[in-house]
Short mmCIF file of C-alpha atoms (C1' of nucleotides) in Angstrom, two decimals:
data_model
loop_
_atom_site.label_atom_id
_atom_site.label_comp_id
_atom_site.label_asym_id
_atom_site.label_seq_id
_atom_site.Cartn_x
_atom_site.Cartn_y
_atom_site.Cartn_z
CA VAL A 1176 73.59 96.95 106.79
CA ASP A 1177 74.02 95.89 103.21
CA VAL A 1178 73.97 97.64 99.88
CA ASP A 1179 72.58 96.32 96.63
CA ARG A 1180 74.77 97.87 93.97
CA GLY A 1181 72.46 96.73 91.23
CA SER A 1182 69.51 98.60 92.66
CA PRO A 1183 68.38 101.86 91.08
CA ILE A 1184 68.05 103.28 94.59
CA ALA A 1185 71.17 105.15 95.71
CA PRO A 1186 73.15 103.35 98.40
CA TYR A 1187 72.69 106.14 100.93
CA ARG A 1188 68.93 105.86 100.50
CA GLN A 1189 69.01 102.12 100.85
CA LEU A 1190 70.93 102.33 104.09
CA ALA A 1191 68.78 105.14 105.45
CA GLY A 1192 65.74 103.03 104.65
CA GLN A 1193 67.12 100.12 106.61
CA LEU A 1194 67.79 102.26 109.65
CA ARG A 1195 64.41 103.97 109.33
CA GLU A 1196 62.70 100.60 109.40
CA ARG A 1197 64.58 99.55 112.50
CA ILE A 1198 63.54 102.80 114.15
CA LEU A 1199 59.90 102.46 113.16
CA SER A 1200 59.81 98.83 114.25
CA GLY A 1201 61.15 99.75 117.67
CA ASP A 1202 64.36 97.80 117.19
CA LEU A 1203 66.12 101.11 117.62
CA ALA A 1204 64.35 103.04 120.38
CA PRO A 1205 64.39 106.82 120.79
CA GLY A 1206 67.59 107.81 122.52
CA SER A 1207 69.51 104.80 121.35
CA ARG A 1208 72.68 105.27 119.46
CA LEU A 1209 72.93 104.98 115.72
CA PRO A 1210 76.13 103.73 114.11
CA SER A 1211 78.64 106.44 113.35
CA ALA A 1212 79.38 107.56 109.84
CA ASP A 1213 82.71 105.77 110.02
CA ALA A 1214 81.06 102.57 111.19
CA ILE A 1215 78.46 102.68 108.43
CA ALA A 1216 81.13 103.38 105.86
CA GLN A 1217 83.24 100.45 106.95
CA GLU A 1218 80.42 97.96 107.33
CA ALA A 1219 78.71 98.85 104.08
CA GLY A 1220 81.91 99.30 102.13
CA ILE A 1221 81.18 102.86 101.12
CA ALA A 1222 82.90 106.20 101.61
CA ARG A 1223 82.41 108.17 104.79
CA TYR A 1224 81.02 110.96 102.64
CA THR A 1225 78.22 108.67 101.54
CA ALA A 1226 77.71 107.25 105.02
CA ARG A 1227 77.29 110.77 106.30
CA LYS A 1228 74.47 111.29 103.84
CA VAL A 1229 72.66 108.35 105.40
CA LEU A 1230 72.64 110.04 108.79
CA LEU A 1231 71.98 113.41 107.21
CA LEU A 1232 68.87 112.10 105.51
CA LEU A 1233 67.57 110.58 108.73
CA ARG A 1234 68.16 113.89 110.46
CA GLU A 1235 66.30 115.80 107.78
CA GLU A 1236 63.43 113.37 108.11
CA GLY A 1237 63.35 113.89 111.85
CA TYR A 1238 64.37 110.40 112.86
CA ALA A 1239 67.79 111.27 114.16
CA LEU A 1240 69.67 113.90 116.11
CA SER A 1241 73.40 114.42 115.98
CA SER A 1242 75.85 116.26 118.11
CA ARG A 1243 79.48 116.84 117.35
CA GLY A 1244 81.81 114.50 119.11
CA MET A 1245 78.96 112.57 120.69
CA GLY A 1246 77.32 110.69 117.88
CA THR A 1247 73.91 110.33 116.31
CA TYR A 1248 70.86 109.15 118.19
CA VAL A 1249 67.28 108.19 117.48
CA ALA A 1250 65.08 111.25 117.93
CA PRO A 1251 62.02 111.31 120.23
CA ARG A 1252 58.88 110.05 118.55
CA ASP A 1253 57.28 113.49 118.48
CA ARG A 1254 59.93 114.58 116.02
CA TRP A 1255 59.14 111.83 113.60
CA PRO A 1256 57.00 112.49 110.52
CA GLN A 1257 53.24 112.05 110.81
CA ALA A 1258 53.62 111.88 114.59
CA VAL B 357 109.19 116.46 107.80
CA ASP B 358 108.15 118.61 104.94
CA VAL B 359 105.18 118.74 102.62
CA ASP B 360 105.23 119.68 98.96
CA ARG B 361 101.88 121.30 98.36
CA GLY B 362 102.39 121.27 94.63
CA SER B 363 102.77 117.52 94.51
CA PRO B 364 99.89 115.36 93.31
CA ILE B 365 100.62 113.00 96.21
CA ALA B 366 98.46 113.71 99.23
CA PRO B 367 100.34 115.30 102.14
CA TYR B 368 99.60 112.42 104.49
CA ARG B 369 101.13 110.01 101.99
CA GLN B 370 104.19 112.18 101.54
CA LEU B 371 104.79 112.31 105.28
CA ALA B 372 104.16 108.61 105.75
CA GLY B 373 106.64 107.95 102.96
CA GLN B 374 109.28 110.01 104.70
CA LEU B 375 108.81 108.16 107.96
CA ARG B 376 108.72 104.81 106.16
CA GLU B 377 112.06 105.55 104.57
CA ARG B 378 113.61 106.43 107.90
CA ILE B 379 112.29 103.18 109.30
CA LEU B 380 113.55 101.10 106.39
CA SER B 381 116.93 102.80 106.46
CA GLY B 382 117.34 102.03 110.14
CA ASP B 383 117.31 105.66 111.16
CA LEU B 384 114.22 104.81 113.18
CA ALA B 385 114.75 101.42 114.78
CA PRO B 386 111.98 99.06 115.92
CA GLY B 387 110.73 100.16 119.32
CA SER B 388 111.75 103.76 118.86
CA ARG B 389 109.14 106.42 119.24
CA LEU B 390 107.51 108.12 116.32
CA PRO B 391 106.41 111.73 116.58
CA SER B 392 102.92 112.21 117.95
CA ALA B 393 100.06 113.30 115.75
CA ASP B 394 100.17 116.71 117.37
CA ALA B 395 103.90 117.02 116.75
CA ILE B 396 103.57 116.03 113.11
CA ALA B 397 100.69 118.43 112.65
CA GLN B 398 102.60 121.33 114.10
CA GLU B 399 105.89 120.63 112.33
CA ALA B 400 104.33 120.02 108.95
CA GLY B 401 101.72 122.75 109.26
CA ILE B 402 98.78 120.45 108.77
CA ALA B 403 95.69 119.52 110.79
CA ARG B 404 95.88 116.86 113.48
CA TYR B 405 93.31 114.91 111.51
CA THR B 406 95.71 114.69 108.62
CA ALA B 407 98.68 113.96 110.86
CA ARG B 408 96.72 111.09 112.37
CA LYS B 409 96.28 109.64 108.93
CA VAL B 410 100.05 109.53 108.54
CA LEU B 411 100.39 107.30 111.61
CA LEU B 412 97.27 105.37 110.68
CA LEU B 413 98.70 104.51 107.28
CA LEU B 414 101.97 103.34 108.80
CA ARG B 415 100.00 101.18 111.22
CA GLU B 416 97.98 99.65 108.42
CA GLU B 417 101.18 98.93 106.55
CA GLY B 418 102.62 97.23 109.61
CA TYR B 419 105.40 99.70 110.28
CA ALA B 420 103.96 101.20 113.43
CA LEU B 421 102.07 100.33 116.58
CA SER B 422 100.07 102.78 118.65
CA SER B 423 98.53 102.71 122.05
CA ARG B 424 96.42 105.29 123.75
CA GLY B 425 98.33 107.55 126.08
CA MET B 426 101.65 105.98 125.16
CA GLY B 427 102.28 107.06 121.63
CA THR B 428 103.24 105.41 118.39
CA TYR B 429 106.32 103.27 117.95
CA VAL B 430 108.16 101.52 115.16
CA ALA B 431 106.88 97.95 114.91
CA PRO B 432 109.15 94.89 115.05
CA ARG B 433 110.57 93.93 111.69
CA ASP B 434 108.50 90.77 111.46
CA ARG B 435 105.40 92.95 111.18
CA TRP B 436 106.73 94.81 108.21
CA PRO B 437 105.62 93.98 104.69
CA GLN B 438 107.64 91.39 102.77
CA ALA B 439 109.45 90.49 105.99
"C1'" DG C 510 97.26 110.07 145.77
"C1'" DA C 511 95.76 114.18 143.18
"C1'" DG C 512 95.84 116.92 139.19
"C1'" DA C 513 97.62 118.49 134.82
"C1'" DA C 514 99.55 117.47 130.51
"C1'" DT C 515 100.12 114.38 126.69
"C1'" DT C 516 98.54 111.22 123.31
"C1'" DT C 517 95.62 108.30 120.87
"C1'" DG C 518 90.68 107.24 119.79
"C1'" DT C 519 86.25 108.61 118.23
"C1'" DA C 520 82.81 111.53 116.13
"C1'" DC C 521 80.29 115.19 113.83
"C1'" DG C 522 80.55 119.47 110.72
"C1'" DT C 523 82.27 121.51 106.65
"C1'" DA C 524 84.70 122.19 102.37
"C1'" DT C 525 87.22 121.28 97.95
"C1'" DG C 526 88.62 118.53 93.97
"C1'" DT C 527 87.81 114.75 90.99
"C1'" DA C 528 85.18 111.31 88.56
"C1'" DT C 529 81.12 108.84 86.86
"C1'" DG C 530 76.41 108.05 85.15
"C1'" DA D 1325 73.45 120.34 84.18
"C1'" DC D 1326 72.74 117.31 88.02
"C1'" DA D 1327 73.08 113.62 91.45
"C1'" DT D 1328 75.98 110.44 93.25
"C1'" DA D 1329 80.36 108.86 94.98
"C1'" DC D 1330 85.10 108.86 96.52
"C1'" DA D 1331 89.45 111.05 98.41
"C1'" DT D 1332 91.36 114.48 100.86
"C1'" DA D 1333 91.69 118.15 104.36
"C1'" DC D 1334 90.58 121.23 108.15
"C1'" DG D 1335 87.93 122.36 112.37
"C1'" DT D 1336 85.97 121.26 116.73
"C1'" DA D 1337 84.72 118.45 120.57
"C1'" DC D 1338 84.68 114.78 123.86
"C1'" DA D 1339 86.59 110.28 125.72
"C1'" DA D 1340 90.10 107.23 127.54
"C1'" DA D 1341 94.70 105.79 128.78
"C1'" DT D 1342 99.13 106.96 130.09
"C1'" DT D 1343 102.69 109.87 131.90
"C1'" DC D 1344 104.50 113.64 134.41
"C1'" DT D 1345 104.46 117.02 138.14
#
DNA sequence: GAGAATTTGTACGTATGTATG
DNA sequence: ACATACATACGTACAAATTCT
């Protein structure tokens, strides 16, 4: 959960990549909870707006599912790309 | 408890400033109850989210203490800035 | 003790304005 | 023009603790 500000890759992509790896490696299993946008923002030292884009990207990719008031969770494997 | 929408200062900062002044002037003594987020929201005509930020800012500054179910209260003077 | 109301806490969704590269 | 980023604001929903009836 760390951002390299010198990198040409946008912070929200860096963070999404880190979570994606943890999902693919099994560190974060389907159904397990992902950090909230607020938590990501605070830990990474970025705005909530940007932290939201991290989760948004993972959702678009099929790795995460969100529900209002409940949080964001790792999606079932059959929703992942190339499944 | 009034918001100037034309002001460049964000509403939650305006409201926090008003409460801070009442605390510093002694109008609101340590231990006395501050209005709830819902009350602030309704009186000022803003969303609860924004009203919460008023109390949150005062907490961060050291002027207030909150606890779930109990409400938010003026903090002891030794918690205030420059005390 | 039971149940409702109150209040703070948490969380996602959405939108606007501003600023920077 | 565009993507990125931050600040602010509103809406909605659920959770947890306390207080009141």
